[in-house]
Structure formats: C-alpha cells, structure tokens
Coordinates of C-alpha atoms in Angstrom, one line a residue:
M302 CA 30.5 2.1 -12.3
P303 CA 27.7 0.2 -10.5
Q304 CA 24.1 1.2 -10.9
W305 CA 22.4 2.5 -7.8
L306 CA 18.7 2.3 -7.1
L307 CA 17.1 5.1 -5.1
H308 CA 13.7 4.7 -3.3
V309 CA 12.0 8.0 -2.7
D310 CA 9.2 8.1 -0.1
L311 CA 7.3 11.2 0.8
D312 CA 7.1 11.9 4.5
Q313 CA 3.6 11.8 6.1
F314 CA 2.3 12.5 2.6
Q315 CA -1.4 13.3 3.0
A316 CA -0.8 15.3 6.2
A317 CA 2.1 17.2 4.4
V318 CA -0.2 18.1 1.6
E319 CA -2.6 19.6 4.2
F320 CA 0.3 21.5 5.8
R321 CA 1.2 23.0 2.5
R322 CA -2.2 24.7 2.2
R323 CA -2.7 25.2 5.9
P324 CA 0.7 26.0 7.4
E325 CA -0.8 26.7 10.8
L326 CA -1.3 23.0 11.2
R327 CA 2.5 22.3 11.2
G328 CA 3.6 20.8 14.5
L329 CA 0.1 19.6 15.4
P330 CA -1.1 16.0 15.6
V331 CA -3.0 15.9 12.4
I332 CA -5.0 12.8 11.5
V333 CA -6.5 12.3 8.0
G334 CA -9.3 9.8 7.3
G335 CA -12.9 9.4 6.2
E336 CA -14.8 12.7 6.4
G337 CA -12.7 13.9 9.2
D338 CA -15.2 13.0 11.8
P339 CA -14.1 10.5 14.4
A340 CA -17.7 9.9 15.5
Q341 CA -18.4 8.3 12.1
P342 CA -18.5 4.5 12.5
R343 CA -15.9 2.3 10.7
K344 CA -13.8 5.1 9.2
V345 CA -10.1 4.6 9.5
V346 CA -6.9 6.7 9.6
T347 CA -5.2 6.9 6.3
C348 CA -2.3 9.2 7.4
A349 CA -1.1 10.5 10.8
S350 CA 1.5 13.2 11.2
Y351 CA 4.6 12.5 13.2
P352 CA 3.2 14.2 16.3
A353 CA 0.1 12.1 16.1
R354 CA 2.2 9.0 15.7
A355 CA 3.9 9.9 19.0
Y356 CA 0.5 9.2 20.6
G357 CA 0.3 5.8 19.0
V358 CA -2.0 6.7 16.1
R359 CA -1.3 4.6 13.0
A360 CA -2.7 4.2 9.5
G361 CA -5.5 1.7 9.4
M362 CA -6.6 2.4 13.0
A363 CA -10.3 3.3 13.5
L364 CA -10.8 7.1 13.8
K365 CA -12.6 6.5 17.1
M366 CA -9.5 4.7 18.5
A367 CA -7.3 7.5 17.2
Q368 CA -9.4 10.1 19.0
R369 CA -9.1 8.1 22.3
K370 CA -5.3 7.9 21.9
C371 CA -5.0 11.5 20.8
P372 CA -7.9 13.6 22.1
D373 CA -6.3 16.9 20.9
G374 CA -5.8 15.6 17.4
V375 CA -6.8 17.6 14.4
F376 CA -9.0 15.4 12.2
L377 CA -9.2 16.2 8.5
P378 CA -11.2 14.6 5.7
L379 CA -9.6 12.7 2.9
D380 CA -9.1 14.9 -0.2
M381 CA -8.1 12.5 -2.9
P382 CA -8.1 15.0 -5.8
A383 CA -5.6 17.2 -3.9
Y384 CA -3.3 14.2 -3.1
E385 CA -3.5 12.9 -6.7
A386 CA -2.6 16.4 -8.0
A387 CA 0.3 16.6 -5.5
S388 CA 1.5 13.1 -6.5
A389 CA 1.5 14.1 -10.2
E390 CA 3.6 17.1 -9.3
I391 CA 6.0 15.0 -7.4
M392 CA 6.5 12.4 -10.1
A393 CA 7.0 15.1 -12.7
T394 CA 9.7 16.7 -10.5
L395 CA 11.4 13.4 -10.0
G396 CA 11.5 12.9 -13.7
R397 CA 13.0 16.3 -14.3
V398 CA 15.7 15.8 -11.6
A399 CA 16.5 12.0 -11.8
G400 CA 15.3 10.9 -15.3
P401 CA 13.2 7.7 -15.7
V402 CA 10.8 7.1 -12.7
E403 CA 9.1 3.9 -11.6
V404 CA 6.0 5.0 -9.8
W405 CA 5.3 2.7 -7.0
G406 CA 2.5 4.5 -5.4
M407 CA 1.0 7.9 -4.9
D408 CA 3.8 8.9 -2.6
E409 CA 6.8 6.7 -3.5
A410 CA 8.9 5.8 -6.5
F411 CA 12.2 4.3 -7.6
V412 CA 14.9 6.1 -9.7
A413 CA 18.3 4.9 -10.8
T414 CA 21.8 6.4 -11.4
D415 CA 25.3 5.4 -12.5
G416 CA 26.6 8.5 -10.8
D417 CA 26.9 9.7 -7.2
P418 CA 23.7 8.5 -5.5
W419 CA 24.2 10.8 -2.5
Q420 CA 24.4 13.8 -4.7
L421 CA 21.2 12.7 -6.6
A422 CA 19.5 12.1 -3.2
A423 CA 20.3 15.6 -2.1
E424 CA 19.0 17.1 -5.4
I425 CA 15.8 15.1 -5.0
R426 CA 15.3 16.2 -1.5
S427 CA 15.9 19.9 -2.4
A428 CA 13.5 19.7 -5.3
I429 CA 10.8 18.1 -3.1
I430 CA 11.3 20.8 -0.4
E431 CA 10.8 23.4 -3.1
L432 CA 7.3 21.9 -3.5
G433 CA 6.6 22.5 0.2
L434 CA 7.0 18.8 1.0
T435 CA 9.7 16.5 2.4
C436 CA 10.9 13.0 1.5
S437 CA 13.2 10.3 2.6
V438 CA 15.6 8.6 0.2
G439 CA 16.9 5.0 0.4
I440 CA 20.0 4.1 -1.6
G441 CA 20.6 0.5 -2.5
D442 CA 22.1 -1.8 -5.0
N443 CA 18.7 -3.2 -5.8
K444 CA 15.0 -2.3 -5.1
L445 CA 14.9 -4.4 -2.0
T446 CA 17.9 -2.7 -0.3
A447 CA 16.8 0.7 -1.5
K448 CA 13.3 0.2 -0.1
L449 CA 14.6 -1.0 3.3
A450 CA 17.1 1.8 3.4
T451 CA 14.3 4.3 3.3
G452 CA 13.0 2.9 6.5
F453 CA 16.4 3.5 8.1
A454 CA 16.3 7.0 6.7
K455 CA 13.0 7.8 8.2
S456 CA 14.0 6.3 11.6
A457 CA 17.1 8.4 11.6
G458 CA 15.6 11.6 10.4
K459 CA 12.2 12.0 11.9
S460 CA 11.4 13.3 15.3
S461 CA 8.2 13.2 17.4
A462 CA 7.4 16.8 16.4
E463 CA 6.9 18.1 12.9
P464 CA 9.7 20.6 12.2
E465 CA 8.6 24.2 11.9
H466 CA 11.8 25.8 10.9
D467 CA 13.8 23.3 8.9
P468 CA 11.5 21.7 6.3
G469 CA 14.1 19.0 5.6
A470 CA 14.7 17.9 9.2
A471 CA 12.1 15.1 9.1
A472 CA 13.6 13.6 6.0
G473 CA 16.9 11.6 5.6
V474 CA 19.0 9.6 3.4
F475 CA 20.4 6.1 4.1
E476 CA 22.5 3.6 2.1
L477 CA 22.0 -0.2 2.4
T478 CA 23.9 -2.6 0.2
A479 CA 25.6 -5.9 0.2
A480 CA 28.5 -4.3 2.1
N481 CA 26.4 -3.6 5.3
W482 CA 23.5 -6.0 4.8
T483 CA 24.5 -8.6 7.4
E484 CA 25.5 -6.0 9.9
L485 CA 22.2 -4.0 9.7
M486 CA 19.7 -6.8 8.8
G487 CA 21.1 -10.0 10.1
H488 CA 19.7 -9.8 13.6
R489 CA 16.3 -8.6 12.5
P490 CA 13.2 -10.8 12.3
T491 CA 12.4 -12.2 8.9
D492 CA 9.3 -10.0 8.6
A493 CA 11.6 -7.0 8.5
L494 CA 12.2 -7.9 4.9
W495 CA 10.1 -6.3 2.2
G496 CA 8.0 -9.1 0.9
I497 CA 7.7 -11.3 4.0
G498 CA 4.5 -10.9 6.0
S499 CA 3.5 -12.2 9.4
R500 CA 2.1 -15.5 8.1
I501 CA 5.3 -16.4 6.2
A502 CA 7.3 -15.3 9.1
E503 CA 5.4 -17.6 11.4
R504 CA 5.9 -20.5 9.1
L505 CA 9.6 -19.7 8.9
A506 CA 9.7 -19.6 12.7
D507 CA 8.2 -23.1 12.8
L508 CA 11.3 -24.1 10.9
D509 CA 13.6 -22.4 13.5
I510 CA 14.2 -19.6 11.0
A511 CA 13.6 -16.5 13.1
T512 CA 16.1 -13.9 11.8
V513 CA 17.5 -12.8 8.5
T514 CA 20.8 -14.5 9.4
D515 CA 18.8 -17.7 9.9
L516 CA 17.2 -17.3 6.5
M517 CA 20.5 -16.7 4.9
A518 CA 21.8 -20.0 6.3
A519 CA 18.6 -21.9 5.4
D520 CA 18.7 -24.8 3.0
R521 CA 17.2 -23.8 -0.3
D522 CA 15.8 -27.2 -1.0
R523 CA 14.1 -27.3 2.3
L524 CA 12.6 -23.9 1.7
A525 CA 11.4 -25.1 -1.7
T526 CA 9.8 -28.2 -0.1
E527 CA 8.0 -26.1 2.5
F528 CA 7.0 -23.1 0.4
G529 CA 7.0 -24.3 -3.1
P530 CA 9.5 -24.3 -6.0
S531 CA 9.1 -20.6 -6.6
T532 CA 8.4 -19.0 -3.2
G533 CA 11.0 -21.0 -1.3
P534 CA 14.1 -20.0 -3.3
Y535 CA 12.7 -16.5 -3.5
L536 CA 12.7 -16.2 0.3
W537 CA 16.3 -17.4 0.4
V538 CA 17.2 -14.6 -2.2
L539 CA 15.4 -12.0 0.0
G540 CA 17.4 -13.2 3.0
H541 CA 20.6 -12.4 1.1
G542 CA 19.5 -8.9 0.2
K543 CA 19.1 -9.5 -3.5
G544 CA 16.4 -7.9 -5.6
D545 CA 15.3 -6.4 -8.9
T546 CA 17.6 -3.9 -10.4
E547 CA 15.6 -2.8 -13.4
L548 CA 13.2 0.2 -13.5
T549 CA 9.8 -0.4 -14.9
T550 CA 8.7 2.9 -16.2
T551 CA 5.9 1.7 -18.4
P552 CA 2.6 2.0 -16.5
R553 CA 1.3 -1.4 -15.5
T554 CA -1.9 -2.5 -17.2
P555 CA -4.4 -3.4 -14.4
V556 CA -5.2 -7.1 -14.4
G557 CA -8.3 -6.4 -12.3
R558 CA -10.5 -3.8 -10.7
S559 CA -12.2 -4.0 -7.4
K560 CA -14.5 -2.0 -5.2
S561 CA -15.5 -2.7 -1.6
E562 CA -17.6 -0.9 0.9
T563 CA -17.7 -1.1 4.7
F564 CA -21.3 -0.2 5.8
P565 CA -22.1 2.2 8.7
H566 CA -24.4 -0.6 10.1
D567 CA -24.2 -4.3 9.7
L568 CA -26.5 -5.7 6.9
T569 CA -28.8 -8.5 7.9
D570 CA -31.5 -8.5 5.3
P571 CA -30.5 -10.7 2.4
A572 CA -32.5 -8.6 0.0
E573 CA -30.5 -5.5 1.1
I574 CA -27.2 -7.4 0.7
H575 CA -28.2 -8.4 -2.8
R576 CA -29.1 -4.8 -3.7
E577 CA -25.7 -3.6 -2.4
V578 CA -23.8 -6.2 -4.4
A579 CA -25.7 -5.2 -7.5
R580 CA -24.9 -1.6 -6.9
I581 CA -21.2 -2.1 -6.3
A582 CA -21.0 -4.5 -9.3
T583 CA -22.7 -1.9 -11.5
E584 CA -20.3 0.8 -10.4
V585 CA -17.2 -1.3 -11.2
A586 CA -18.6 -2.5 -14.5
E587 CA -19.5 1.0 -15.6
E588 CA -16.0 2.2 -14.7
M589 CA -14.4 -0.6 -16.7
R590 CA -16.6 0.1 -19.7
E591 CA -15.6 3.7 -19.6
H592 CA -12.0 2.5 -19.8
H593 CA -12.8 0.1 -22.7
R594 CA -11.8 -2.9 -20.6
I595 CA -13.3 -6.4 -21.0
S596 CA -14.1 -8.5 -17.9
T597 CA -13.5 -12.3 -17.8
R598 CA -14.3 -13.2 -14.2
V599 CA -16.3 -11.8 -11.3
A600 CA -15.5 -12.3 -7.6
V601 CA -17.5 -11.2 -4.6
T602 CA -16.1 -10.8 -1.1
V603 CA -18.2 -10.9 2.1
R604 CA -16.8 -9.8 5.5
T605 CA -19.0 -10.5 8.5
K606 CA -19.4 -8.6 11.8
T607 CA -16.7 -10.9 13.3
F608 CA -14.3 -10.0 10.5
Y609 CA -14.6 -13.5 8.9
T610 CA -13.8 -12.8 5.3
R611 CA -14.5 -15.1 2.3
S612 CA -14.5 -14.6 -1.4
K613 CA -16.2 -16.6 -4.2
Q614 CA -15.7 -16.2 -7.9
Q615 CA -17.2 -17.2 -11.2
K616 CA -16.0 -17.1 -14.8
L617 CA -18.2 -15.1 -17.1
P618 CA -19.9 -17.0 -20.0
H619 CA -17.6 -15.1 -22.3
P620 CA -15.4 -12.0 -22.0
T621 CA -17.7 -9.0 -21.9
D622 CA -18.2 -5.4 -20.8
D623 CA -22.0 -5.9 -20.7
I624 CA -23.1 -4.5 -17.3
P625 CA -26.3 -6.6 -16.8
T626 CA -24.3 -9.8 -17.4
I627 CA -21.6 -8.8 -14.9
V628 CA -24.2 -7.8 -12.3
A629 CA -26.2 -11.0 -12.8
T630 CA -23.0 -13.0 -12.3
A631 CA -22.2 -11.1 -9.1
L632 CA -25.8 -11.8 -7.8
A633 CA -25.4 -15.5 -8.7
I634 CA -22.2 -15.5 -6.6
I635 CA -23.7 -13.8 -3.6
A636 CA -26.5 -16.4 -3.7
R637 CA -23.9 -19.1 -3.0
F638 CA -23.1 -17.5 0.4
D639 CA -24.8 -18.5 3.6
L640 CA -25.9 -15.1 4.7
D641 CA -26.6 -16.1 8.3
R642 CA -24.3 -13.6 10.0
P643 CA -24.4 -9.8 10.0
V644 CA -22.4 -8.4 7.0
R645 CA -19.9 -5.7 7.6
L646 CA -18.3 -5.3 4.2
L647 CA -19.1 -6.3 0.6
G648 CA -16.7 -6.2 -2.4
V649 CA -16.8 -7.0 -6.1
R650 CA -13.7 -7.6 -8.2
L651 CA -13.5 -8.0 -12.0
E652 CA -10.7 -9.8 -13.6
L653 CA -9.9 -8.1 -16.9
L654 CA -8.9 -9.4 -20.3
Q655 CA -5.2 -8.4 -20.9
L656 CA -4.6 -5.9 -23.6
D657 CA -2.2 -6.6 -26.5
S658 CA 1.1 -4.9 -25.8

C-alpha cells in the first residue's frame, strides 16, 4: 500500500489558544501581537482570528494598520509561554494518535501512514478538538502535496466568522496527489508552490513561465542554466508536484542563532547603535553558552528607516563561546557600516559549530 503524508496545521493558533482560556472571545475579531497595544510603534500582528481576517488584517501587518482596518478588534498581547505549552500538548497528542511526528513549527507538523489517511485525519481532528482547538489536515503523496492540500482544506473549511457551536467547522481535510495535481495546480501561478517565492516567480515569468503548467513543460537544462545546477532542476521537480516522503523526527540541531530588535525610535547616534549591538550580541552569546554551543562566525544586520537592509559577517579567530570575543567581533563588524541613515532594526547572528551526531 502507498505511504501517505499528512500535514497538520492548527487553525488561527495563537487566537485559538486565547479562545480556549477566554471562551467569550469566540466569534470576535481577535488580533494578537506585541503587548496588545496598537498605539505602540512598530509592533506587528502575529495572528488574526478569521473574523479579523475578514477585515483584511493579516500576520505581519503593523498593529496600527490593523486597528485602522478593524477598529472594533480585540487586541491581545503575545503570550509565548502559553503558546509553547499548547504546542507541546498538540505534538504529544499527534504522537499518541498518529505515531512518529515531524514537528515543522509551533502549530504544524507532518505525520505518515500506510493505512487509510482519511480515517487518520478524522482521528487527528477529533483529538485536537478534545484539546479545545481545531486543525486542518492536508493529505498528500509527499510533503509538498500534503502541505499544499492543507491550504485547500482551510479555504474549503473556514468561514468569515469563528464557529461558536461546531468547534470543527473551521477545520477541513483535503487530498492532493499526482492524480489531481494538474487539475488543481496547473493553472495557478508558480508562487502558489511551497518553496517558490515572489522573486523566483518573477524570474520565471521573465522566461515566460507564469503557471505551474508552464513550469512542468519547462526545459530542465534551461532552468539549470538560469537558476543553477541544483535550484533549476529542483524547480522543475516542484512543478511536477514531487517532494520529500520521509519523516524527520530527530530534532534538527540549530546551525545558527540570531536575535534582532526593532526600536521604538530610529537610532541616529553611532555610540547608541554600538551599545545596542553589544547588548544584543551579549544576549545571543550568553544563550548559546548556556546551551554549550560554540560559535564560529558573527553576522550583524542593519535595517534603516527606509527599510534598506544589509548584513556583514566576520569569522571568529577560532571557534569559541567567549562572550567578550563575540561582542568585540560584532562591534568590529558594525564599525564597517556607514551609519549615515537612521537605523530602525539591528540584529546579530552566530553561526555555530556543528555537534557530532
């Protein structure tokens, strides 16, 4: 029997966690982000309930803009400990119901089965509903089709209002495989594919490759010439709906750790910018030392008021977890920037020495 991949994606996850502890919010346009205060500058939406999305509110939107679009929205602060606890509960439940789980994010995961995927999807949805949450499930013959199927499931299942009586009404199940790939995906633009962003889509369009069908018919050698020997053929494979079929249940060892901060006011004083870089670098270095990780390279990112973003990096003299060395390297990097424009965001990233497996 063929192996099926199922992609499980929690519906409006952060808002749903809030509904679970505050049921009176169900059916309201709930917007989660920052400290829950849309008057705070430069804070963004991290989750919007379905009623809020009906007003045009989306994740990544500034809270101020969200308030303009949805004046009656209920704004709530981020509560990461609560969401992390809910995520752990969800993943444990998936493991109990479906077996091995590949955790893809706080609110999504892949599971596999050789049995009836629709029955497993129903069991998963029932188990999640018992937790006071809902989910959508995509069924596919690989991770790509399963992931895309979840989008169809959400489109078919959700409504503009949060269900008050049927907790599963916002969730759905959808199957996408080689059998219906061309019918459902062929006419869609290339950036509808998981793994193709707007820039790649624009470059494909310049080659007269606008739809998935166009990509399927594209010449692999031409793609390799335009996008490189790895990326070009990979795009062709995506166009044909092919993808990974193996679950990776071993937690991935991070290859790097970064921290960035958007400031409530633009920084113009170079001395203040250097102080903030030193602080951020110290925080990241301390965290990595606590996890017994060794750094090999430091990168610093600067984003200006006009959203111009640039990063510079420097290899450490030797792999180390020495905090003063890491901070000094970060300061040496920021000194290479022309700080002649107001700075909106600063970030520091550490590349880590890989652990022996």
